[in-house]
GROMACS .gro file of C-alpha atoms in nm:
model
  481
    1MET     CA    1   5.934 -13.199  -9.825
    2HIS     CA    2   6.205 -12.909  -9.893
    3THR     CA    3   6.127 -12.764  -9.536
    4PRO     CA    4   6.401 -12.779  -9.358
    5LEU     CA    5   6.650 -12.692  -9.669
    6ILE     CA    6   6.528 -12.359  -9.656
    7ALA     CA    7   6.526 -12.350  -9.270
    8TYR     CA    8   6.918 -12.411  -9.334
    9LEU     CA    9   6.965 -12.128  -9.630
   10VAL     CA   10   6.774 -11.918  -9.380
   11LEU     CA   11   7.011 -11.987  -9.109
   12ILE     CA   12   7.316 -11.960  -9.344
   13ILE     CA   13   7.158 -11.634  -9.481
   14LYS     CA   14   7.142 -11.450  -9.070
   15LEU     CA   15   7.483 -11.601  -9.003
   16GLN     CA   16   7.615 -11.383  -9.313
   17ARG     CA   17   7.443 -11.061  -9.257
   18GLN     CA   18   7.592 -11.101  -8.851
   19ILE     CA   19   7.945 -11.174  -8.977
   20ILE     CA   20   7.881 -10.867  -9.266
   21LEU     CA   21   7.789 -10.634  -9.000
   22ILE     CA   22   8.037 -10.718  -8.768
   23LEU     CA   23   8.324 -10.683  -9.063
   24LEU     CA   24   8.147 -10.346  -9.105
   25ALA     CA   25   8.208 -10.234  -8.743
   26GLN     CA   26   8.557 -10.289  -8.769
   27LEU     CA   27   8.582 -10.143  -9.088
   28ALA     CA   28   8.464  -9.830  -8.931
   29GLU     CA   29   8.680  -9.848  -8.597
   30ILE     CA   30   8.941  -9.857  -8.822
   31PHE     CA   31   8.894  -9.558  -9.034
   32ASP     CA   32   8.819  -9.381  -8.741
   33HIS     CA   33   9.164  -9.438  -8.582
   34SER     CA   34   9.336  -9.427  -8.915
   35ARG     CA   35   9.633  -9.233  -8.989
   36LEU     CA   36   9.542  -9.155  -9.341
   37PRO     CA   37   9.536  -8.831  -9.465
   38SER     CA   38   9.108  -8.752  -9.475
   39ALA     CA   39   9.040  -8.449  -9.754
   40ASP     CA   40   8.774  -8.311  -9.503
   41LYS     CA   41   8.808  -8.125  -9.180
   42PRO     CA   42   8.713  -8.188  -8.852
   43VAL     CA   43   8.340  -8.238  -8.768
   44PHE     CA   44   8.223  -7.911  -8.708
   45LYS     CA   45   8.114  -7.752  -8.348
   46ARG     CA   46   7.980  -7.440  -8.227
   47PHE     CA   47   8.129  -7.240  -7.964
   48ASN     CA   48   8.066  -7.287  -7.611
   49GLN     CA   49   7.716  -7.115  -7.630
   50PHE     CA   50   7.807  -6.867  -7.369
   51GLN     CA   51   7.775  -6.497  -7.333
   52VAL     CA   52   8.067  -6.299  -7.185
   53ASP     CA   53   7.959  -6.014  -6.926
   54GLU     CA   54   8.196  -5.732  -6.925
   55LYS     CA   55   8.064  -5.602  -6.585
   56VAL     CA   56   8.275  -5.744  -6.286
   57PRO     CA   57   8.117  -5.880  -5.998
   58LEU     CA   58   8.101  -5.678  -5.649
   59LEU     CA   59   8.350  -5.818  -5.407
   60GLN     CA   60   8.201  -5.697  -5.073
   61ALA     CA   61   8.233  -5.839  -4.740
   62ASP     CA   62   7.948  -6.080  -4.662
   63ILE     CA   63   7.968  -6.125  -4.303
   64GLY     CA   64   8.005  -5.768  -4.161
   65SER     CA   65   8.249  -5.605  -3.893
   66GLU     CA   66   8.037  -5.760  -3.607
   67ALA     CA   67   8.074  -6.061  -3.489
   68LEU     CA   68   7.757  -6.268  -3.430
   69ASP     CA   69   7.724  -6.562  -3.178
   70TYR     CA   70   7.476  -6.837  -3.214
   71GLN     CA   71   7.371  -6.870  -2.879
   72LEU     CA   72   7.293  -6.488  -2.820
   73LEU     CA   73   7.060  -6.483  -3.128
   74ILE     CA   74   6.872  -6.787  -2.966
   75ALA     CA   75   6.896  -6.593  -2.644
   76GLU     CA   76   6.751  -6.308  -2.824
   77SER     CA   77   6.460  -6.496  -3.029
   78LEU     CA   78   6.358  -6.666  -2.710
   79GLU     CA   79   6.348  -6.344  -2.526
   80LYS     CA   80   6.107  -6.215  -2.807
   81ASN     CA   81   5.939  -6.474  -2.955
   82GLY     CA   82   5.883  -6.662  -2.654
   83LYS     CA   83   6.058  -6.993  -2.826
   84PRO     CA   84   6.435  -7.073  -2.877
   85ILE     CA   85   6.547  -7.134  -3.224
   86LEU     CA   86   6.556  -7.546  -3.231
   87PRO     CA   87   6.804  -7.790  -3.412
   88VAL     CA   88   6.704  -7.887  -3.763
   89ARG     CA   89   6.492  -8.160  -3.762
   90ARG     CA   90   6.556  -8.411  -4.036
   91ARG     CA   91   6.403  -8.647  -4.240
   92LYS     CA   92   6.718  -8.815  -4.403
   93PRO     CA   93   7.099  -8.812  -4.354
   94ILE     CA   94   7.335  -8.519  -4.366
   95SER     CA   95   7.447  -8.444  -4.720
   96PHE     CA   96   7.694  -8.202  -4.647
   97ALA     CA   97   8.018  -8.158  -4.555
   98ALA     CA   98   8.077  -8.078  -4.151
   99GLN     CA   99   8.109  -7.718  -4.069
  100ASP     CA  100   8.010  -7.424  -3.886
  101CYS     CA  101   7.815  -7.105  -4.005
  102PRO     CA  102   8.063  -6.865  -4.099
  103ARG     CA  103   7.873  -6.553  -3.942
  104CYS     CA  104   7.783  -6.685  -3.582
  105SER     CA  105   7.955  -7.015  -3.573
  106ALA     CA  106   7.629  -7.242  -3.574
  107PRO     CA  107   7.701  -7.603  -3.533
  108GLN     CA  108   7.638  -7.859  -3.870
  109ASP     CA  109   7.276  -7.891  -3.633
  110TYR     CA  110   7.162  -7.566  -3.707
  111LEU     CA  111   7.240  -7.616  -4.095
  112TYR     CA  112   7.036  -7.756  -4.397
  113ALA     CA  113   7.045  -7.784  -4.748
  114ASN     CA  114   6.839  -7.456  -4.838
  115ASN     CA  115   6.816  -7.583  -5.262
  116GLY     CA  116   6.812  -7.943  -5.240
  117ALA     CA  117   7.156  -8.046  -5.389
  118GLY     CA  118   7.226  -7.740  -5.536
  119GLY     CA  119   7.519  -7.687  -5.289
  120GLN     CA  120   7.388  -7.419  -5.059
  121LEU     CA  121   7.331  -7.409  -4.743
  122ARG     CA  122   7.183  -7.196  -4.508
  123CYS     CA  123   7.214  -7.117  -4.110
  124LYS     CA  124   6.825  -7.144  -3.937
  125VAL     CA  125   7.004  -6.948  -3.631
  126CYS     CA  126   7.078  -6.626  -3.836
  127GLN     CA  127   6.941  -6.737  -4.196
  128PHE     CA  128   7.287  -6.667  -4.329
  129LYS     CA  129   7.330  -6.871  -4.692
  130PHE     CA  130   7.671  -7.011  -4.800
  131GLN     CA  131   7.774  -7.237  -5.024
  132ASP     CA  132   7.889  -7.586  -4.891
  133GLY     CA  133   8.243  -7.649  -4.820
  134HIS     CA  134   8.361  -7.256  -4.903
  135ALA     CA  135   8.255  -7.145  -4.583
  136GLU     CA  136   8.607  -7.024  -4.509
  137LYS     CA  137   8.594  -6.827  -4.823
  138ASN     CA  138   8.258  -6.684  -4.786
  139LYS     CA  139   8.371  -6.547  -4.442
  140THR     CA  140   8.586  -6.247  -4.608
  141VAL     CA  141   8.381  -6.167  -4.973
  142ALA     CA  142   8.077  -6.247  -5.171
  143LEU     CA  143   8.043  -6.215  -5.520
  144ARG     CA  144   7.776  -5.992  -5.622
  145CYS     CA  145   7.564  -5.874  -5.903
  146PRO     CA  146   7.680  -5.546  -6.042
  147TYR     CA  147   7.355  -5.470  -6.178
  148CYS     CA  148   7.148  -5.562  -5.868
  149GLN     CA  149   7.369  -5.617  -5.564
  150ASN     CA  150   7.202  -5.930  -5.510
  151ARG     CA  151   7.472  -6.242  -5.367
  152LEU     CA  152   7.586  -6.461  -5.736
  153SER     CA  153   7.537  -6.841  -5.662
  154ILE     CA  154   7.661  -7.123  -5.803
  155HIS     CA  155   7.500  -7.217  -6.156
  156ASN     CA  156   7.798  -7.482  -6.252
  157ARG     CA  157   8.088  -7.634  -6.099
  158ARG     CA  158   8.385  -7.796  -6.333
  159THR     CA  159   8.711  -7.903  -6.350
  160LYS     CA  160   8.867  -7.567  -6.430
  161PHE     CA  161   8.580  -7.299  -6.305
  162ASP     CA  162   8.299  -7.231  -6.140
  163VAL     CA  163   7.963  -7.073  -6.317
  164TRP     CA  164   7.809  -6.833  -6.077
  165CYS     CA  165   7.447  -6.660  -6.219
  166CYS     CA  166   7.282  -6.395  -6.044
  167TYR     CA  167   6.898  -6.536  -5.977
  168ASN     CA  168   6.681  -6.228  -5.899
  169ASP     CA  169   6.436  -6.223  -6.116
  170LYS     CA  170   6.410  -5.807  -6.135
  171CYS     CA  171   6.746  -5.762  -6.209
  172ALA     CA  172   6.836  -5.490  -6.402
  173PHE     CA  173   7.029  -5.687  -6.640
  174ARG     CA  174   6.755  -5.981  -6.659
  175LEU     CA  175   6.507  -5.692  -6.727
  176GLY     CA  176   6.716  -5.503  -6.963
  177ALA     CA  177   6.778  -5.869  -7.180
  178ILE     CA  178   6.422  -5.937  -7.224
  179ALA     CA  179   6.339  -5.561  -7.332
  180ALA     CA  180   6.560  -5.612  -7.560
  181MET     CA  181   6.401  -5.927  -7.712
  182SER     CA  182   6.219  -5.947  -8.046
  183PRO     CA  183   5.826  -6.073  -8.012
  184ALA     CA  184   5.909  -6.407  -8.184
  185GLU     CA  185   6.184  -6.431  -7.936
  186VAL     CA  186   5.930  -6.326  -7.616
  187ALA     CA  187   5.723  -6.597  -7.734
  188ASP     CA  188   5.989  -6.845  -7.767
  189PHE     CA  189   6.138  -6.746  -7.404
  190ASN     CA  190   5.769  -6.770  -7.256
  191VAL     CA  191   5.844  -7.174  -7.376
  192HIS     CA  192   6.190  -7.233  -7.356
  193PRO     CA  193   6.357  -6.996  -7.098
  194THR     CA  194   6.670  -7.179  -7.083
  195ALA     CA  195   6.728  -7.166  -7.412
  196HIS     CA  196   6.809  -6.764  -7.425
  197LYS     CA  197   7.064  -6.584  -7.150
  198VAL     CA  198   6.896  -6.309  -6.988
  199ARG     CA  199   7.066  -6.362  -6.614
  200TYR     CA  200   7.393  -6.219  -6.536
  201THR     CA  201   7.691  -6.505  -6.506
  202TRP     CA  202   8.024  -6.486  -6.403
  203ARG     CA  203   8.322  -6.743  -6.415
  204THR     CA  204   8.599  -6.808  -6.113
  205TYR     CA  205   8.938  -7.025  -6.197
  206ASN     CA  206   9.081  -7.310  -6.066
  207PHE     CA  207   9.418  -7.292  -6.231
  208GLU     CA  208   9.707  -7.086  -6.187
  209LEU     CA  209   9.939  -6.874  -6.373
  210LYS     CA  210  10.248  -7.003  -6.220
  211GLY     CA  211  10.135  -7.385  -6.351
  212ILE     CA  212  10.169  -7.274  -6.702
  213ALA     CA  213  10.453  -7.123  -6.744
  214PRO     CA  214  10.587  -7.198  -7.077
  215GLU     CA  215  10.860  -7.468  -6.978
  216SER     CA  216  10.938  -7.728  -7.250
  217PRO     CA  217  10.668  -7.988  -7.210
  218ILE     CA  218  10.909  -8.222  -7.396
  219GLN     CA  219  11.092  -8.497  -7.227
  220ALA     CA  220  11.360  -8.642  -7.440
  221PRO     CA  221  11.411  -9.023  -7.506
  222VAL     CA  222  11.794  -9.001  -7.592
  223ASP     CA  223  12.022  -8.704  -7.489
  224LEU     CA  224  12.225  -8.535  -7.758
  225ASP     CA  225  12.563  -8.630  -7.606
  226ARG     CA  226  12.451  -9.018  -7.662
  227ILE     CA  227  12.321  -9.059  -7.988
  228GLN     CA  228  12.553  -9.293  -8.249
  229ALA     CA  229  12.523  -9.041  -8.545
  230SER     CA  230  12.743  -8.818  -8.634
  231PRO     CA  231  12.642  -8.412  -8.633
  232GLU     CA  232  12.629  -8.425  -8.985
  233VAL     CA  233  12.359  -8.682  -8.993
  234LEU     CA  234  12.197  -8.493  -8.746
  235GLY     CA  235  12.174  -8.173  -8.916
  236LEU     CA  236  12.060  -8.342  -9.222
  237VAL     CA  237  11.775  -8.541  -9.015
  238LEU     CA  238  11.693  -8.244  -8.893
  239THR     CA  239  11.696  -8.044  -9.277
  240TYR     CA  240  11.502  -8.278  -9.444
  241HIS     CA  241  11.243  -8.303  -9.172
  242ILE     CA  242  11.184  -7.980  -9.026
  243ASN     CA  243  11.258  -7.752  -9.277
  244TYR     CA  244  11.151  -7.967  -9.599
  245GLY     CA  245  10.876  -8.115  -9.444
  246LEU     CA  246  10.945  -8.507  -9.461
  247SER     CA  247  10.832  -8.751  -9.295
  248ALA     CA  248  11.040  -8.966  -9.097
  249ARG     CA  249  11.007  -9.303  -9.291
  250ARG     CA  250  11.120  -9.025  -9.584
  251THR     CA  251  11.373  -8.924  -9.417
  252ALA     CA  252  11.529  -9.217  -9.375
  253ALA     CA  253  11.481  -9.334  -9.696
  254ILE     CA  254  11.633  -9.047  -9.800
  255MET     CA  255  11.945  -9.028  -9.580
  256TYR     CA  256  11.987  -9.408  -9.713
  257ASP     CA  257  11.956  -9.429 -10.072
  258ILE     CA  258  12.122  -9.012 -10.133
  259HIS     CA  259  12.356  -9.022  -9.844
  260GLY     CA  260  12.423  -9.422  -9.769
  261VAL     CA  261  12.340  -9.375  -9.420
  262LYS     CA  262  12.063  -9.646  -9.242
  263ILE     CA  263  11.865  -9.510  -8.989
  264SER     CA  264  11.543  -9.577  -8.881
  265HIS     CA  265  11.230  -9.356  -8.837
  266GLN     CA  266  11.181  -9.419  -8.496
  267THR     CA  267  11.585  -9.312  -8.432
  268ILE     CA  268  11.460  -9.004  -8.659
  269HIS     CA  269  11.164  -8.931  -8.410
  270ASN     CA  270  11.365  -9.011  -8.133
  271TYR     CA  271  11.677  -8.724  -8.227
  272GLU     CA  272  11.370  -8.513  -8.285
  273MET     CA  273  11.226  -8.483  -7.958
  274ALA     CA  274  11.598  -8.484  -7.774
  275VAL     CA  275  11.651  -8.177  -8.002
  276ALA     CA  276  11.304  -8.011  -7.909
  277ALA     CA  277  11.415  -8.080  -7.518
  278VAL     CA  278  11.719  -7.887  -7.617
  279VAL     CA  279  11.593  -7.564  -7.829
  280ARG     CA  280  11.267  -7.509  -7.740
  281PRO     CA  281  11.332  -7.328  -7.382
  282PHE     CA  282  11.594  -7.147  -7.576
  283TRP     CA  283  11.314  -7.034  -7.835
  284ALA     CA  284  11.013  -6.977  -7.554
  285ASN     CA  285  11.311  -6.736  -7.350
  286TYR     CA  286  11.509  -6.543  -7.634
  287PRO     CA  287  11.457  -6.176  -7.562
  288TYR     CA  288  11.196  -6.099  -7.926
  289ALA     CA  289  11.159  -5.720  -8.029
  290LEU     CA  290  10.800  -5.730  -8.066
  291SER     CA  291  10.570  -5.519  -8.254
  292ASP     CA  292  10.191  -5.422  -8.178
  293GLN     CA  293  10.048  -5.639  -8.420
  294ILE     CA  294  10.039  -5.990  -8.277
  295VAL     CA  295   9.760  -6.195  -8.360
  296GLY     CA  296   9.595  -6.556  -8.286
  297ASP     CA  297   9.472  -6.850  -8.388
  298GLU     CA  298   9.363  -7.232  -8.383
  299THR     CA  299   9.426  -7.497  -8.640
  300TYR     CA  300   9.387  -7.844  -8.618
  301VAL     CA  301   9.591  -8.179  -8.620
  302ARG     CA  302   9.597  -8.556  -8.593
  303VAL     CA  303   9.763  -8.708  -8.307
  304LYS     CA  304   9.671  -9.070  -8.273
  305GLY     CA  305   9.391  -9.079  -8.525
  306LYS     CA  306   9.218  -8.810  -8.305
  307TRP     CA  307   9.196  -8.426  -8.387
  308HIS     CA  308   9.408  -8.239  -8.165
  309TYR     CA  309   9.432  -7.844  -8.195
  310ILE     CA  310   9.753  -7.550  -8.234
  311PHE     CA  311   9.692  -7.277  -8.047
  312TYR     CA  312   9.947  -7.018  -8.293
  313PHE     CA  313   9.998  -6.652  -8.174
  314TYR     CA  314  10.175  -6.464  -8.430
  315ASP     CA  315  10.362  -6.136  -8.463
  316ALA     CA  316  10.301  -6.030  -8.801
  317LYS     CA  317  10.499  -5.751  -8.872
  318CYS     CA  318  10.826  -5.929  -8.713
  319LYS     CA  319  10.690  -6.255  -8.861
  320LEU     CA  320  10.755  -6.460  -8.543
  321ILE     CA  321  10.613  -6.726  -8.393
  322LEU     CA  322  10.557  -6.648  -8.033
  323ALA     CA  323  10.305  -6.944  -7.904
  324ASP     CA  324  10.186  -7.304  -8.049
  325TYR     CA  325  10.086  -7.487  -7.749
  326VAL     CA  326   9.950  -7.828  -7.908
  327THR     CA  327   9.656  -7.950  -7.714
  328PRO     CA  328   9.376  -8.207  -7.754
  329ASN     CA  329   9.100  -7.910  -7.611
  330ARG     CA  330   8.985  -7.598  -7.734
  331THR     CA  331   8.914  -7.492  -7.431
  332THR     CA  332   8.957  -7.097  -7.207
  333GLU     CA  333   9.231  -7.268  -7.038
  334SER     CA  334   9.392  -7.386  -7.367
  335ALA     CA  335   9.382  -6.970  -7.478
  336VAL     CA  336   9.500  -6.882  -7.166
  337ILE     CA  337   9.828  -7.131  -7.146
  338ALA     CA  338   9.907  -6.983  -7.523
  339ILE     CA  339   9.826  -6.602  -7.400
  340ASN     CA  340  10.089  -6.657  -7.145
  341GLN     CA  341  10.360  -6.766  -7.368
  342VAL     CA  342  10.309  -6.471  -7.537
  343LEU     CA  343  10.335  -6.251  -7.201
  344GLN     CA  344  10.673  -6.460  -7.088
  345LYS     CA  345  10.849  -6.320  -7.428
  346MET     CA  346  10.772  -5.992  -7.300
  347PRO     CA  347  11.002  -5.819  -7.084
  348GLN     CA  348  10.753  -5.597  -6.966
  349ILE     CA  349  10.379  -5.589  -7.081
  350PRO     CA  350  10.239  -5.257  -7.261
  351GLU     CA  351  10.006  -5.089  -7.185
  352LYS     CA  352   9.814  -5.056  -7.512
  353LEU     CA  353   9.842  -5.467  -7.537
  354ASN     CA  354   9.604  -5.597  -7.799
  355PHE     CA  355   9.545  -5.912  -7.922
  356VAL     CA  356   9.369  -5.983  -8.306
  357VAL     CA  357   9.162  -6.310  -8.277
  358ASP     CA  358   8.830  -6.480  -8.437
  359ALA     CA  359   8.506  -6.518  -8.254
  360ASN     CA  360   8.557  -6.772  -8.042
  361PRO     CA  361   8.462  -6.658  -7.664
  362ILE     CA  362   8.726  -6.835  -7.501
  363TYR     CA  363   8.971  -6.505  -7.597
  364GLN     CA  364   8.745  -6.294  -7.419
  365VAL     CA  365   8.694  -6.498  -7.128
  366ALA     CA  366   9.101  -6.558  -7.125
  367GLN     CA  367   9.079  -6.171  -7.098
  368ILE     CA  368   8.879  -6.164  -6.798
  369TYR     CA  369   9.107  -6.406  -6.640
  370PHE     CA  370   9.413  -6.242  -6.711
  371ALA     CA  371   9.224  -5.906  -6.554
  372GLN     CA  372   9.189  -6.097  -6.256
  373GLN     CA  373   9.569  -6.167  -6.255
  374GLY     CA  374   9.611  -5.799  -6.303
  375ILE     CA  375   9.731  -5.857  -6.666
  376LYS     CA  376   9.522  -5.635  -6.890
  377PHE     CA  377   9.524  -5.626  -7.276
  378GLY     CA  378   9.235  -5.581  -7.529
  379ILE     CA  379   9.079  -5.824  -7.782
  380HIS     CA  380   9.011  -5.760  -8.129
  381GLN     CA  381   8.729  -6.002  -8.283
  382VAL     CA  382   8.755  -6.055  -8.643
  383VAL     CA  383   8.435  -6.221  -8.693
  384GLY     CA  384   8.341  -6.473  -9.005
  385LEU     CA  385   8.482  -6.496  -9.327
  386GLU     CA  386   8.323  -6.112  -9.452
  387ASN     CA  387   8.369  -5.745  -9.276
  388LYS     CA  388   8.015  -5.730  -9.122
  389ASP     CA  389   8.179  -5.507  -8.859
  390GLU     CA  390   8.442  -5.194  -8.844
  391ILE     CA  391   8.669  -5.439  -8.615
  392SER     CA  392   8.687  -5.710  -8.872
  393ARG     CA  393   8.741  -5.453  -9.166
  394GLU     CA  394   9.038  -5.260  -8.995
  395TYR     CA  395   9.189  -5.613  -8.887
  396ARG     CA  396   9.126  -5.889  -9.107
  397PHE     CA  397   9.456  -5.813  -9.320
  398LEU     CA  398   9.629  -5.940  -8.946
  399LYS     CA  399   9.387  -6.222  -8.940
  400GLN     CA  400   9.502  -6.372  -9.284
  401THR     CA  401   9.888  -6.367  -9.172
  402ILE     CA  402   9.834  -6.656  -8.910
  403GLU     CA  403   9.572  -6.806  -9.178
  404ARG     CA  404   9.889  -6.790  -9.405
  405LEU     CA  405  10.083  -6.943  -9.083
  406ASN     CA  406   9.863  -7.244  -9.082
  407ARG     CA  407   9.870  -7.356  -9.398
  408SER     CA  408  10.278  -7.316  -9.417
  409TYR     CA  409  10.263  -7.528  -9.131
  410LYS     CA  410  10.026  -7.755  -9.250
  411GLU     CA  411  10.255  -7.798  -9.588
  412ASN     CA  412  10.516  -7.946  -9.321
  413TYR     CA  413  10.278  -8.194  -9.157
  414ARG     CA  414  10.022  -8.318  -9.413
  415SER     CA  415  10.359  -8.574  -9.565
  416SER     CA  416  10.336  -8.728  -9.241
  417THR     CA  417   9.980  -8.818  -9.214
  418GLY     CA  418   9.922  -8.703  -8.819
  419PHE     CA  419  10.182  -8.750  -8.503
  420GLY     CA  420  10.211  -9.071  -8.297
  421SER     CA  421  10.222  -8.918  -7.956
  422ALA     CA  422  10.130  -8.624  -7.804
  423THR     CA  423  10.513  -8.569  -7.716
  424GLY     CA  424  10.594  -8.593  -8.109
  425SER     CA  425  10.346  -8.335  -8.190
  426ALA     CA  426  10.482  -8.098  -7.945
  427SER     CA  427  10.868  -8.123  -8.069
  428TYR     CA  428  10.789  -8.153  -8.423
  429THR     CA  429  10.582  -7.815  -8.391
  430ALA     CA  430  10.893  -7.667  -8.106
  431LEU     CA  431  11.088  -7.736  -8.389
  432TYR     CA  432  10.923  -7.568  -8.699
  433SER     CA  433  10.875  -7.275  -8.495
  434ALA     CA  434  11.235  -7.240  -8.368
  435ALA     CA  435  11.305  -7.296  -8.799
  436TYR     CA  436  11.070  -7.019  -8.835
  437ASN     CA  437  11.198  -6.746  -8.618
  438PHE     CA  438  11.591  -6.822  -8.650
  439LEU     CA  439  11.657  -7.068  -8.942
  440ARG     CA  440  11.356  -6.974  -9.234
  441PRO     CA  441  11.457  -6.668  -9.474
  442HIS     CA  442  11.066  -6.492  -9.498
  443GLU     CA  443  10.956  -6.273  -9.850
  444ALA     CA  444  10.781  -6.009  -9.619
  445LEU     CA  445  11.105  -5.937  -9.450
  446HIS     CA  446  11.304  -5.921  -9.843
  447TYR     CA  447  11.409  -6.271  -9.775
  448ARG     CA  448  11.531  -6.210  -9.426
  449ILE     CA  449  11.552  -6.450  -9.136
  450PRO     CA  450  11.282  -6.328  -8.877
  451VAL     CA  451  11.575  -6.326  -8.598
  452GLU     CA  452  11.913  -6.301  -8.732
  453LEU     CA  453  12.196  -6.511  -8.489
  454PRO     CA  454  12.494  -6.401  -8.508
  455GLN     CA  455  12.633  -6.728  -8.433
  456LEU     CA  456  12.497  -6.869  -8.715
  457LYS     CA  457  12.591  -6.598  -8.976
  458PRO     CA  458  12.962  -6.743  -9.068
  459PHE     CA  459  12.714  -7.065  -9.167
  460GLU     CA  460  12.583  -7.091  -9.503
  461ARG     CA  461  12.452  -7.504  -9.551
  462MET     CA  462  12.135  -7.563  -9.330
  463PRO     CA  463  12.275  -7.865  -9.130
  464ASP     CA  464  12.550  -7.659  -9.017
  465LYS     CA  465  12.297  -7.374  -8.909
  466TRP     CA  466  12.091  -7.669  -8.766
  467LEU     CA  467  12.407  -7.771  -8.534
  468ALA     CA  468  12.465  -7.433  -8.424
  469LEU     CA  469  12.163  -7.352  -8.300
  470ILE     CA  470  12.129  -7.657  -8.040
  471GLU     CA  471  12.528  -7.570  -7.925
  472LEU     CA  472  12.372  -7.200  -7.860
  473ALA     CA  473  12.046  -7.352  -7.704
  474GLN     CA  474  12.287  -7.573  -7.485
  475SER     CA  475  12.446  -7.310  -7.370
  476GLN     CA  476  12.202  -7.136  -7.254
  477LEU     CA  477  12.045  -7.412  -7.095
  478PRO     CA  478  12.063  -7.400  -6.643
  479THR     CA  479  12.351  -7.600  -6.546
  480ALA     CA  480  12.339  -7.822  -6.233
  481ALA     CA  481  12.435  -7.660  -5.937
   0.00000   0.00000   0.00000
């Protein structure tokens, strides 16, 4: 008798459960993109599981000085074997780019895919192997393993780099890696061979140094000469927002509550970006007097609700920020850009230049990349939190200085609970670096400023110092012809 009522109640309960699940999903989405400060750090992800092989591959002429002619080779085969070399009989349409053999100029009819979809082509006439679309490159040099002289093959193609690998099973590098394994590792290697790195690998990069010069990445929404605020207001805003680490909203509040100046938090962000666009080139191109104690590290910040990274490089002795690259990617290219910011500040690269960094292998790969460009420096890696090796014991104190810099930055950044845009994070970080180098007294320097600019010495108040720094930076900007 009560069956319809029970069915109706069950239906209501199911609808309620669906509504609750929908609300929970929306709440999770809001929490993931919230700008509220989070007590925990980004989800820990191990560094890319690759090892850097230090030996450079051999660059050898792969074709030889003698130009081969496929027609002569076909004629020789006919004379020797009594039958000509016929074109490839294809079961499927050609899947590679139209090209000739770079060694004997055999047309496409004599080429076939040697390893399926792997991108390696082979000429049926001269048996020459080359990469699809890279015939011109292969006409000049070929990468060969420094241990067995076997030709390296493409293992993976990425957006910014290619991974090359030696597939010779009898390569000395491979045999040595297997011989160094423990019995347990050998047993696991026999079951999961791809879980162990036993082959020589190398990386070639597709980005250029000239494309990552430390020019200001900041595009200002307003010009400083057109802002409505007086210079006094601008100096106060920068002092509260940058030196004292107040958020834009709190800076706007204190400007109204204390000074009676009504200004919106968005206007403060606009002023911040406008000043950063002027000060950033001055900070990046200043002729610093550097020491030999340069250390690098990454720290994390929130940008539009997602974790980004700041690649810092720091002169631990002179207390100077030399690189402050903000990026969503913790990659080799990010490390290269940050190191390049440091190199741009050196009138001449020292012969014994060394960087102290953590155990992230991207710095080793960046070292190899610069070596390919003719720029050489050393890398000292401080591993973990305990001094388990001699390098960590010797250079731990330098690593601690940049950790202190990270904490100082976080103290300023924390009140903003994150940045609303990539431009905002870059502009704030640029102004913080400029203030750190040119305006902020440092305890380790007996409360001297790391770089004491003569143009700023007559001023005692920090707002006036900011205005003098802006005027000095503007005077250094190139004028339009």
